Coordinates of C-alpha atoms in Angstrom, one line a residue:
Chain O
M221 CA 89.8 -15.4 64.4
D222 CA 90.9 -12.0 65.9
S223 CA 94.4 -12.3 64.3
V224 CA 93.3 -10.1 61.3
G225 CA 92.7 -6.6 62.4
L226 CA 90.8 -3.8 60.5
M227 CA 93.7 -2.3 58.5
P228 CA 94.7 -5.4 56.5
V229 CA 91.1 -6.0 55.5
L230 CA 90.8 -2.2 54.4
V231 CA 93.8 -2.5 52.5
V232 CA 92.6 -5.5 50.5
S233 CA 89.4 -3.6 50.0
G234 CA 91.2 -0.4 48.9
V235 CA 93.3 -2.5 46.3
L236 CA 90.0 -4.3 45.0
F237 CA 88.4 -0.8 44.6
T238 CA 91.4 0.8 43.0
L239 CA 91.7 -2.1 40.5
G240 CA 87.9 -1.7 39.8
V241 CA 88.5 2.1 39.1
I242 CA 91.4 1.6 36.9
G243 CA 89.3 -1.2 35.0
V244 CA 86.3 1.2 34.3
L245 CA 88.9 4.0 33.2
T246 CA 91.1 2.1 30.9
R247 CA 89.4 -1.0 29.5
K248 CA 87.7 -0.9 26.2
N249 CA 85.4 -3.9 26.3
A250 CA 81.9 -3.2 27.8
L251 CA 81.7 -6.5 29.6
I252 CA 85.1 -6.0 31.3
V253 CA 84.1 -2.5 32.2
F254 CA 80.9 -3.8 33.8
M255 CA 82.9 -6.4 35.7
S256 CA 85.2 -3.7 37.0
V257 CA 82.2 -2.0 38.4
E258 CA 81.1 -5.1 40.3
L259 CA 84.7 -5.4 41.7
M260 CA 84.2 -1.9 43.1
L261 CA 80.9 -3.1 44.7
N262 CA 82.6 -6.0 46.1
A263 CA 85.3 -3.8 47.6
V264 CA 82.5 -1.7 49.2
N265 CA 81.0 -4.9 50.7
L266 CA 84.3 -6.0 52.1
A267 CA 84.8 -2.5 53.9
F268 CA 81.2 -2.6 55.3
V269 CA 81.9 -6.0 56.7
A270 CA 85.2 -5.0 58.1
F271 CA 83.7 -1.9 59.8
S272 CA 80.8 -3.7 61.0
R273 CA 83.1 -6.1 63.0
Q274 CA 85.1 -3.1 64.2
N275 CA 82.0 -1.2 65.4
A276 CA 80.5 -4.5 66.9
S277 CA 77.1 -3.8 65.1
M278 CA 75.3 -5.8 62.7
D279 CA 74.4 -2.7 60.5
G280 CA 77.3 -3.2 58.2
H281 CA 76.4 -6.9 57.4
I282 CA 72.9 -5.8 56.5
F283 CA 74.2 -3.1 54.3
A284 CA 76.4 -5.8 52.4
I285 CA 73.2 -7.8 51.7
F286 CA 71.4 -4.6 50.4
V287 CA 74.4 -3.9 48.2
M288 CA 74.4 -7.3 46.7
A289 CA 70.7 -7.0 46.1
V290 CA 71.1 -3.7 44.3
A291 CA 74.2 -5.0 42.3
A292 CA 72.0 -8.0 41.1
A293 CA 69.3 -5.7 39.8
E294 CA 72.0 -3.5 38.3
A295 CA 73.5 -6.5 36.6
A296 CA 70.1 -7.7 35.1
V297 CA 69.7 -4.2 33.6
G298 CA 73.3 -3.9 32.5
L299 CA 73.6 -7.2 30.7
A300 CA 70.4 -6.4 29.0
L301 CA 71.9 -3.2 27.9
V302 CA 75.0 -4.9 26.6
I303 CA 73.0 -7.3 24.6
L304 CA 70.9 -4.5 23.1
L305 CA 74.1 -2.8 22.2
F306 CA 75.4 -5.9 20.5
R307 CA 72.2 -6.4 18.5
N308 CA 72.2 -2.8 17.3
R309 CA 76.0 -2.5 16.5
V310 CA 77.5 -6.1 16.6
T311 CA 80.2 -4.6 18.7
V312 CA 80.7 -4.3 22.6
K313 CA 83.8 -2.1 22.2
L314 CA 83.4 1.2 23.9
D315 CA 85.5 3.1 21.3
D316 CA 82.7 2.3 18.8
L317 CA 80.2 4.2 20.7
D318 CA 80.6 7.5 18.7
R319 CA 77.0 8.0 17.3
M320 CA 76.8 11.4 19.0
R321 CA 79.0 14.2 18.4
G322 CA 78.7 17.9 19.5
Chain P
M278 CA 68.1 4.2 65.7
G279 CA 65.5 6.8 65.8
S280 CA 62.1 6.8 67.4
G281 CA 60.1 3.5 67.2
T282 CA 57.3 4.9 64.9
P283 CA 54.8 1.9 64.3
I284 CA 55.1 0.5 60.7
F285 CA 51.6 1.4 59.8
E286 CA 52.1 5.1 60.7
S287 CA 55.2 5.0 58.7
V288 CA 53.4 3.7 55.6
V289 CA 50.8 6.5 56.1
L290 CA 53.5 9.1 56.6
A291 CA 55.2 8.0 53.4
A292 CA 52.0 7.7 51.5
P293 CA 53.3 9.5 48.4
V294 CA 56.3 7.1 48.0
M295 CA 53.9 4.0 48.7
L296 CA 51.4 5.3 46.3
L297 CA 54.0 5.5 43.4
A298 CA 55.6 2.1 44.2
F299 CA 52.3 0.4 44.3
M300 CA 50.9 1.9 41.0
G301 CA 54.3 1.1 39.4
V302 CA 53.9 -2.5 40.2
V303 CA 50.1 -2.4 39.1
L304 CA 51.2 -0.9 35.7
M305 CA 54.1 -3.3 35.2
V306 CA 51.8 -6.3 35.6
A307 CA 49.1 -4.7 33.4
A308 CA 51.6 -4.0 30.8
A309 CA 52.8 -7.7 30.7
M310 CA 49.1 -9.0 30.6
W311 CA 47.6 -6.3 28.1
R312 CA 49.1 -6.2 24.8
P313 CA 49.0 -4.1 22.7
M314 CA 48.5 -1.6 25.5
P315 CA 45.6 0.6 25.7
R316 CA 47.5 3.9 25.3
L317 CA 45.2 6.3 27.1
A318 CA 44.5 4.1 30.0
F319 CA 48.2 3.7 30.9
W320 CA 48.7 7.3 30.4
G321 CA 45.9 8.4 32.5
V322 CA 46.5 6.1 35.2
S323 CA 50.2 7.2 35.6
C324 CA 49.2 10.8 35.4
A325 CA 46.5 10.4 38.0
S326 CA 49.0 8.5 40.2
V327 CA 51.5 11.4 40.0
A328 CA 48.9 13.9 40.4
S329 CA 47.5 12.0 43.6
A330 CA 51.0 11.8 45.0
L331 CA 51.3 15.5 44.6
L332 CA 48.1 16.1 46.4
L333 CA 49.3 13.7 49.2
V334 CA 52.5 15.8 49.5
A335 CA 50.5 19.0 49.5
A336 CA 48.1 17.4 52.2
G337 CA 51.0 16.7 54.5
A338 CA 52.6 20.0 54.1
G339 CA 51.6 21.7 57.3
A340 CA 52.5 18.7 59.5
P341 CA 55.6 18.9 61.8
A342 CA 58.7 17.0 60.8
T343 CA 58.4 13.4 61.5
E344 CA 60.7 10.4 61.4
A345 CA 59.3 7.2 59.5
F346 CA 60.5 3.7 59.3
S347 CA 63.0 3.8 62.3
G348 CA 64.6 7.0 61.2
M349 CA 65.1 6.0 57.6
L350 CA 62.9 8.7 56.2
R351 CA 62.3 12.2 57.6
I352 CA 59.0 13.7 56.4
D353 CA 59.6 17.4 56.7
A354 CA 59.0 20.6 54.7
Y355 CA 62.3 20.1 53.0
G356 CA 61.5 16.6 51.7
N357 CA 58.0 17.9 50.8
F358 CA 59.4 20.7 48.7
F359 CA 61.7 18.6 46.7
A360 CA 59.3 15.8 46.5
A361 CA 56.9 18.4 44.9
V362 CA 59.5 19.6 42.5
S363 CA 60.4 16.0 41.4
L364 CA 56.5 15.2 40.9
L365 CA 55.9 18.5 39.0
A366 CA 58.9 17.3 36.6
G367 CA 57.4 13.9 36.3
L368 CA 53.9 15.3 35.5
F369 CA 55.2 17.6 32.8
S370 CA 57.2 14.9 31.1
L371 CA 54.2 12.5 31.2
L372 CA 52.2 15.3 29.6
V373 CA 54.4 15.2 26.6
A374 CA 55.2 11.5 26.7
D375 CA 52.1 9.8 25.4
S376 CA 52.0 11.6 22.0
Y377 CA 55.8 11.7 21.7
M378 CA 56.3 8.1 22.3
E379 CA 53.6 7.1 19.8
R380 CA 55.6 9.4 17.2
I381 CA 58.9 7.7 17.8
G382 CA 57.1 4.3 17.6
V383 CA 57.5 3.1 21.1
R384 CA 54.2 1.5 22.4
V385 CA 55.1 -0.2 25.6
G386 CA 53.2 0.2 28.9
E387 CA 56.4 -0.4 30.9
F388 CA 57.4 3.1 30.1
Y389 CA 54.8 4.4 32.5
S390 CA 55.5 1.9 35.2
L391 CA 59.1 2.8 34.9
V392 CA 58.5 6.6 35.2
L393 CA 56.4 5.9 38.4
F394 CA 59.5 3.8 39.8
A395 CA 61.9 6.5 39.0
L396 CA 59.7 9.1 40.8
C397 CA 59.4 6.7 43.8
G398 CA 63.0 6.7 44.0
M399 CA 63.2 10.5 43.7
L400 CA 60.9 11.0 46.5
G401 CA 62.9 8.5 48.7
M402 CA 65.9 10.7 48.1
A403 CA 64.1 13.7 48.9
Y404 CA 62.9 12.3 52.3
S405 CA 65.8 10.1 53.0
N406 CA 67.4 10.7 56.6
D407 CA 69.9 7.9 56.2
L408 CA 72.8 7.4 53.7
M409 CA 71.9 3.8 53.1
M410 CA 68.3 4.9 52.4
T411 CA 69.7 7.6 50.0
F412 CA 71.7 4.9 48.1
I413 CA 68.6 2.6 47.7
S414 CA 66.4 5.3 46.6
L415 CA 69.2 6.6 44.3
E416 CA 69.4 3.0 42.7
V417 CA 65.5 2.7 42.4
M418 CA 65.6 6.0 40.6
S419 CA 68.6 5.3 38.4
I420 CA 67.9 1.8 37.3
A421 CA 64.5 2.8 36.1
V422 CA 66.1 5.7 34.3
Y423 CA 68.7 3.5 32.5
V424 CA 66.0 1.5 31.0
L425 CA 63.9 4.5 30.1
C426 CA 66.9 6.0 28.2
A427 CA 67.2 2.8 26.1
I428 CA 63.5 2.1 25.8
K429 CA 63.4 2.7 22.0
R430 CA 65.4 -0.6 21.6
A431 CA 66.1 -0.4 17.8
D432 CA 67.6 3.1 18.1
E433 CA 71.4 3.0 18.1
R434 CA 71.5 6.4 19.8
A435 CA 69.1 5.5 22.6
V436 CA 70.8 2.4 23.4
E437 CA 74.2 4.1 23.4
S438 CA 72.7 6.7 25.7
G439 CA 71.2 4.2 28.1
F440 CA 74.5 2.1 28.2
K441 CA 76.7 5.2 28.8
Y442 CA 74.4 6.4 31.5
F443 CA 74.4 3.0 33.0
I444 CA 78.2 2.5 33.1
L445 CA 78.7 6.0 34.5
G446 CA 75.8 5.7 36.9
A447 CA 77.0 2.4 38.2
F448 CA 80.6 3.6 38.5
S449 CA 79.5 6.7 40.5
S450 CA 77.2 4.6 42.7
G451 CA 80.1 2.5 43.5
I452 CA 82.2 5.5 44.6
L453 CA 79.3 7.1 46.7
L454 CA 78.9 3.7 48.3
Y455 CA 82.4 3.4 49.2
G456 CA 82.1 6.9 50.8
V457 CA 79.2 5.6 52.8
A458 CA 81.2 2.7 54.0
F459 CA 83.9 5.0 55.4
V460 CA 81.5 7.3 56.9
Y461 CA 80.1 4.4 58.6
G462 CA 83.3 3.1 59.7
A463 CA 84.2 6.5 61.2
T464 CA 80.8 7.2 62.9
G465 CA 79.4 3.7 63.5
S466 CA 76.1 4.8 61.8
T467 CA 74.8 5.9 58.4
S468 CA 71.9 7.9 59.8
L469 CA 72.3 11.7 59.2
P470 CA 71.5 12.8 62.7
A471 CA 74.0 10.3 64.2
I472 CA 76.6 11.3 61.6
A473 CA 76.1 15.0 62.7
H474 CA 76.3 13.9 66.4
A475 CA 79.6 11.9 65.8
L476 CA 81.3 14.7 63.8
R477 CA 81.4 16.9 66.8
S478 CA 83.7 14.5 68.5
A479 CA 85.5 12.8 65.7
N480 CA 89.5 12.6 66.0
G481 CA 92.5 10.5 65.2
E482 CA 91.7 7.5 63.0
A483 CA 87.9 8.3 62.7
A484 CA 88.7 11.8 61.4
G485 CA 90.8 10.2 58.6
F486 CA 88.1 7.7 57.5
L487 CA 85.6 10.6 57.7
A488 CA 87.7 12.8 55.4
L489 CA 88.0 10.0 53.0
G490 CA 84.4 9.1 53.1
G491 CA 83.5 12.8 52.6
A492 CA 85.6 13.0 49.5
L493 CA 84.2 9.9 47.9
L494 CA 80.6 11.3 48.7
L495 CA 81.5 14.4 47.1
V496 CA 82.7 12.7 44.0
G497 CA 79.7 10.4 43.8
F498 CA 77.1 13.2 44.2
G499 CA 79.2 15.3 41.7
F500 CA 78.6 12.5 39.2
K501 CA 74.9 12.5 39.9
V502 CA 74.2 16.1 39.7
A503 CA 76.6 16.3 36.7
A504 CA 79.2 18.8 38.2
V505 CA 82.6 19.5 36.6
P506 CA 84.8 17.5 36.3
F507 CA 82.3 14.7 36.4
H508 CA 80.0 15.9 33.7
M509 CA 81.3 14.3 30.5
W510 CA 78.6 11.8 30.1
V511 CA 75.8 14.3 30.2
A512 CA 75.6 15.5 26.6
D513 CA 75.7 12.1 24.9
V514 CA 73.2 10.7 27.4
Y515 CA 70.8 13.7 27.0
Q516 CA 71.0 13.8 23.3
G517 CA 70.5 10.0 22.7
A518 CA 67.5 9.4 25.2
P519 CA 63.9 10.0 24.1
T520 CA 63.1 13.6 24.8
A521 CA 60.2 12.8 27.4
V522 CA 62.9 10.8 29.3
T523 CA 65.6 13.5 29.0
A524 CA 63.1 16.1 30.3
L525 CA 62.7 13.8 33.4
M526 CA 66.5 13.4 33.8
A527 CA 67.3 17.1 33.4
S528 CA 65.0 18.2 36.2
G529 CA 63.6 15.3 38.3
V530 CA 66.8 13.4 38.6
K531 CA 68.8 16.5 39.4
A532 CA 66.3 17.8 42.0
A533 CA 66.4 14.5 43.8
S534 CA 70.3 14.4 43.7
I535 CA 70.5 18.0 44.9
A536 CA 67.9 17.3 47.8
A537 CA 70.0 14.3 48.9
F538 CA 73.3 16.3 48.6
G539 CA 71.8 19.3 50.4
R540 CA 70.5 17.2 53.3
L541 CA 74.0 15.6 53.7
V542 CA 75.7 19.1 53.7
I543 CA 73.1 21.0 55.6
G544 CA 71.7 18.4 57.9
A545 CA 74.5 16.0 58.7
M546 CA 77.7 18.1 58.3
G547 CA 76.3 21.3 60.1
D548 CA 79.2 23.3 61.5
D549 CA 81.6 20.9 59.7
A550 CA 80.3 22.0 56.4
A551 CA 82.8 24.9 56.3
N552 CA 85.6 22.4 56.2
W553 CA 84.1 21.0 53.0
N554 CA 83.4 24.4 51.4
G555 CA 86.7 24.5 49.7
A556 CA 85.9 21.5 47.6
L557 CA 82.4 22.8 47.1
W558 CA 83.6 26.1 46.1
W559 CA 85.9 24.9 43.3
M560 CA 83.4 22.4 42.1
S561 CA 80.7 25.0 41.9
A562 CA 83.1 27.6 40.0
A563 CA 84.3 25.1 37.6
T564 CA 80.9 23.7 37.0
M565 CA 79.4 27.2 36.1
L566 CA 82.3 28.2 33.9
V567 CA 82.8 25.0 31.9
G568 CA 78.9 24.3 31.6
N569 CA 78.3 27.7 30.2
L570 CA 81.3 27.7 27.9
A571 CA 80.8 24.2 26.5
A572 CA 77.2 25.2 25.7
L573 CA 78.4 27.9 23.4
A574 CA 79.9 25.6 20.9
Q575 CA 76.8 23.3 20.6
N576 CA 74.3 23.2 17.8
D577 CA 72.0 20.5 18.9
L578 CA 69.3 21.8 21.2
K579 CA 69.5 18.8 23.5
R580 CA 73.2 19.2 23.8
I581 CA 72.7 22.9 24.6
F582 CA 70.4 22.1 27.3
A583 CA 72.6 19.4 28.6
Y584 CA 75.4 22.0 29.1
S585 CA 72.9 24.4 30.4
G586 CA 71.8 21.8 32.9
V587 CA 75.5 21.4 34.0
A588 CA 75.8 25.3 34.4
H589 CA 72.7 25.2 36.5
A590 CA 74.0 22.6 38.7
G591 CA 77.0 24.9 39.2
Y592 CA 74.4 27.6 40.3
L593 CA 72.7 25.2 42.7
L594 CA 76.1 24.1 44.2
M595 CA 76.9 27.8 44.6
A596 CA 73.7 28.0 46.8
L597 CA 74.9 25.0 48.8
S598 CA 78.3 26.6 49.1
S599 CA 76.9 29.7 50.4
V600 CA 75.0 27.8 53.0
A601 CA 78.2 26.0 54.0
A602 CA 80.1 29.1 54.4
G603 CA 77.4 31.3 56.0
G604 CA 76.1 28.6 58.3
A605 CA 72.6 27.5 58.2
V606 CA 71.2 28.9 61.3
G607 CA 69.7 32.3 60.5
N608 CA 71.2 32.2 56.9
E609 CA 68.7 34.4 55.0
G610 CA 69.9 33.0 51.6
I611 CA 69.1 29.5 52.6
G612 CA 65.9 29.3 50.5
S613 CA 67.7 30.3 47.2
L614 CA 68.6 26.5 46.7
A615 CA 65.0 25.4 46.8
F616 CA 63.6 28.3 44.9
Y617 CA 66.1 28.1 42.0
M618 CA 65.5 24.3 41.8
L619 CA 61.8 24.9 41.3
A620 CA 62.4 27.6 38.7
Y621 CA 64.9 25.4 36.9
T622 CA 62.4 22.6 36.8
L623 CA 59.8 24.8 35.2
M624 CA 61.8 26.4 32.6
N625 CA 63.4 23.0 31.6
A626 CA 59.9 21.4 31.6
G627 CA 58.8 24.1 29.0
A628 CA 61.8 24.0 26.9
F629 CA 61.7 20.3 26.6
A630 CA 58.0 20.3 25.7
V631 CA 59.0 22.2 22.6
L632 CA 61.9 19.9 21.9
S633 CA 59.4 17.0 21.9
L634 CA 57.3 18.8 19.6
M635 CA 60.1 19.1 17.2
T636 CA 59.7 15.3 16.7
N637 CA 57.2 15.4 13.9
E638 CA 54.7 12.8 12.8
A639 CA 57.4 11.0 10.7
G640 CA 59.2 10.4 13.9
D641 CA 62.0 12.5 12.7
D642 CA 64.0 13.1 16.0
A643 CA 66.5 15.7 15.0
T644 CA 66.8 18.6 17.4
D645 CA 69.3 20.7 15.4
I646 CA 68.9 24.6 16.3
S647 CA 68.5 25.3 12.6
R648 CA 65.2 23.5 12.6
L649 CA 63.9 26.3 14.7
A650 CA 64.2 28.7 11.8
G651 CA 60.9 30.7 11.1
L652 CA 59.1 29.2 14.2
G653 CA 58.2 32.7 15.3
R654 CA 56.1 33.2 12.1
S655 CA 54.6 29.5 11.7
H656 CA 53.9 28.8 15.3
P657 CA 53.8 32.3 17.3
L658 CA 52.4 30.8 20.5
V659 CA 54.9 28.0 20.9
A660 CA 57.7 30.5 20.0
A661 CA 56.6 32.9 22.7
G662 CA 56.4 30.3 25.3
L663 CA 59.9 29.0 24.4
S664 CA 61.2 32.4 24.5
I665 CA 59.7 32.8 28.0
C666 CA 61.6 29.7 29.1
L667 CA 64.8 30.8 27.5
V668 CA 64.6 34.2 28.9
S669 CA 64.2 32.7 32.3
L670 CA 67.0 30.2 31.8
A671 CA 69.2 33.3 31.0
G672 CA 68.1 34.9 34.2
L673 CA 66.5 38.0 32.6
P674 CA 63.5 39.8 34.1
P675 CA 60.4 39.5 34.5
T676 CA 60.8 35.8 35.0
M677 CA 61.2 33.4 37.8
G678 CA 64.6 32.8 36.7
F679 CA 65.7 36.3 37.3
I680 CA 64.4 36.3 40.7
G681 CA 66.0 33.0 41.5
K682 CA 69.5 34.2 40.2
F683 CA 69.1 37.4 41.9
Y684 CA 68.3 35.8 45.1
L685 CA 71.1 33.1 44.6
F686 CA 73.8 35.8 44.0
S687 CA 72.7 37.9 46.9
A688 CA 72.8 34.8 49.1
A689 CA 76.3 34.1 48.0
I690 CA 77.5 37.7 48.5
G691 CA 75.7 37.7 51.8
S692 CA 77.7 34.7 52.9
G693 CA 81.0 36.3 51.9
E694 CA 81.3 34.2 48.7
I695 CA 82.1 37.3 46.5
G696 CA 84.6 35.4 44.4
L697 CA 82.2 32.6 43.6
A698 CA 79.4 35.3 42.7
F699 CA 81.9 36.8 40.4
V700 CA 82.5 33.6 38.6
G701 CA 79.0 32.9 38.5
A702 CA 78.1 36.2 37.0
I703 CA 80.8 35.6 34.2
G704 CA 79.3 32.3 33.4
A705 CA 75.7 33.6 33.4
A706 CA 76.8 36.4 31.0
A707 CA 78.0 33.7 28.7
G708 CA 74.9 32.0 29.1
V709 CA 72.8 34.8 27.8
Y710 CA 74.5 34.3 24.4
Y711 CA 73.4 30.6 23.8
Y712 CA 70.1 31.1 25.3
L713 CA 69.2 34.0 23.0
R714 CA 70.6 32.2 20.0
P715 CA 67.5 29.8 19.5
M716 CA 65.4 33.1 19.7
V717 CA 67.5 34.6 16.7
Y718 CA 66.6 31.5 14.9
M719 CA 63.0 31.6 15.6
Y720 CA 62.4 35.2 14.9
M721 CA 65.1 36.4 12.5
R722 CA 65.9 33.3 10.2
E723 CA 63.9 32.4 7.3
G724 CA 62.5 29.0 7.3
H725 CA 59.5 26.8 7.6
A726 CA 59.7 25.1 11.1
E727 CA 57.3 22.2 11.4
L728 CA 55.9 21.0 14.8
A729 CA 53.9 18.0 15.7
T730 CA 50.3 18.5 16.6
D731 CA 50.3 17.6 20.1
G732 CA 48.0 19.6 22.3
R733 CA 49.1 18.2 25.7
A734 CA 52.8 19.3 25.1
R735 CA 51.4 22.8 24.3
L736 CA 49.5 22.7 27.4
A737 CA 52.6 21.9 29.4
L738 CA 54.5 24.7 27.7
G739 CA 51.6 27.1 28.3
L740 CA 51.4 26.2 32.1
T741 CA 55.1 26.3 32.7
S742 CA 55.7 29.8 30.9
A743 CA 52.7 31.2 32.6
L744 CA 54.0 30.0 36.1
L745 CA 57.5 31.5 35.2
I746 CA 55.9 34.9 34.5
I747 CA 53.6 34.7 37.5
F748 CA 56.2 33.6 40.0
G749 CA 58.6 36.1 38.3
L750 CA 56.1 39.0 39.2
M751 CA 55.0 37.7 42.6
P752 CA 57.6 35.4 44.1
T753 CA 57.0 36.2 47.8
A754 CA 54.7 33.1 48.5
V755 CA 57.2 30.7 46.9
L756 CA 60.1 32.4 48.5
E757 CA 58.6 32.1 52.0
W758 CA 57.9 28.3 51.2
A759 CA 61.3 27.8 49.9
N760 CA 62.8 29.4 53.1
A761 CA 60.7 27.5 55.5
S762 CA 61.4 24.1 53.8
M763 CA 65.2 24.8 53.9
A764 CA 65.0 25.8 57.5
S765 CA 63.1 22.6 58.5
V766 CA 66.2 20.4 57.7
L767 CA 67.7 21.7 60.9
G768 CA 64.7 20.6 62.9

C-alpha cells in the first residue's frame, strides 16, 4: 500500500487539473466545457486525499466529500442552464453566445 | 481545531446566518405549494428576514470576537461590518425587486428564496475563519446567483448571462479549491489561524506547496472580485442578468468576496503578506487602469457599471495591497478597505435603482445611455439622486465616495505605495469622464426619458443618495467603525 508516495499522486492530480483547464479554455461545446470543470474538481479531490494521507489526518477525506456534494449541486444547476440554453437557442455551442456586445 | 464551543451557543452566535437559511427554506417550500405566489407576502417576508438579520448583526456588534462551530466561523467586528454591507446590498435590491420582476414578467416565489440563500452564503464568507468554510459559503452564494441570473427563463440574454457566470464561476471555484488543497498539504490545516501559525515555520517542500497554493488562491479570488486579467465575464453577465440581480451581484457578491480575500491576506498571511504584495500590486494597478479605460468605450449603462465595478475592485485591492505593504498592526489606513466597500455598495445601490426604473411598464429592458436624455427635466428628483451617486462614484466632494477615495489614496501613500496611488489617480481621472457622461445626457440632451412608476425604487434611491451626502459630510463615526472592524481581524 505504501509503495505509492505523495508525489506520483500529485502528478496525476496535476495532469488531470491541467487537462480540465485546457478543456475549459479551448473546447466549444457547453457540455464538454462543463465536463472539464468536473475534471478539475476531481483533480482537487485526488490532491485532498493524497495530502490527507501524507498529513495523517482525516480532514482531507472529509473535504473531498464536501467537494463532491458541492459538485453535485453545481451539476444540477449547470445542466439545467444547458437545457435552458438549448431551449432558447437550439444550440450548445459557446461561439453562438453573442447576444451581448459592448 | 479551535475551542469547543457548544453547538447551541454556535447557533446563537451565528443567528443572522441561521435566520437567512431557515427563511430561505421556508420561502422555497411556500413557493412550491402556493401558486400563483402572493407577491406582497413573499416580498414582505424576505425584506423582513433581511432586516431582522441586519438587526441581529447590529445587536451582536459590541460583543468580543468569538469562534463558532469549532473555529469554522469567527464572529467579530470585521465579519459584522461586511455582513452588514452585504445585507444592505440585499435590502436595497429587494426594494427594487418586487415591482421590477413584475414588469419583466417574472412571477416566481423562488426568487426571494434564492436571494436569502445568496445572502446566507455572503454572511458565511464574511464570518468564515477556515478556507473550507469560505469555499462552501462561496458556493452557497454563487449557485443561488447563477439561478437568479437566468430566472427569466425565456429571455435569451438572461440565460446566456447565467450560463456564462456559471461556467466562469465553476472554473474559478475549481482553481480556488486547488489552492486550498495545496495550502492544506503544506500546513496540514485549512483554518486561517493554523495557516498563520504554520507560515512562520514553513520551509522546503511545504514552502513550494504554499507558494503554488497561494498563487491559485489569488487567481481564484481574482475571478470572484473581477480583477484584471480575470474580468472578461463581467460585462456580459451584468448586462444580461435582471437589474435587481445585477445590483446584488455588483455590491453584495463583491463585498463578500473582498471580505473573504481580506481575511486571508490580513488574518492568515500576516507578516508573510508582504511576499504576496508584488502580485497584489500588479493586479490592483491593472484592474484600476483596464476597468476605467474599458468603461469609456461603453454605451450601455449596465456595461458601464460593470466596468466601473471592475475599476472599484482595483481600488479595493489597492487598499489590501497597502495593508500588505504597510503591515496590519498600527496601520492607520487599514479601515479604508471597509469604508470604501460600504461607500461603493451605497452608490451602486442607488445607481441600479435608477437602472431598474428604466425598465418601463411594457417590460422594455434597454439600458442604453441615450435613454437618459431629458431625464433632468422629466424626473428632476430621480435625476438629482442619480447625479449624487455618479458624483460619489467619480470620487468628487461632498460625497462619501470622495472621503473613501481620499482615505484610500492616503492609506496607499502612507504605506509607501506611491506608484500604485499614482496609477489609481490616472484611472480615477479617466473615471470622471464616464461617470459624468450620463449627467450630460440627463441635463443637456433633449429627449423624453420615461421611467416606471415604482415608489420603492425611488425610496431606495432617496435613501442611498441621502446617506452618501450625510456620510460624505460627517464620516467620522463610520470611519471609526471601519477602523475598529478591520483591526478586529488580528484578534
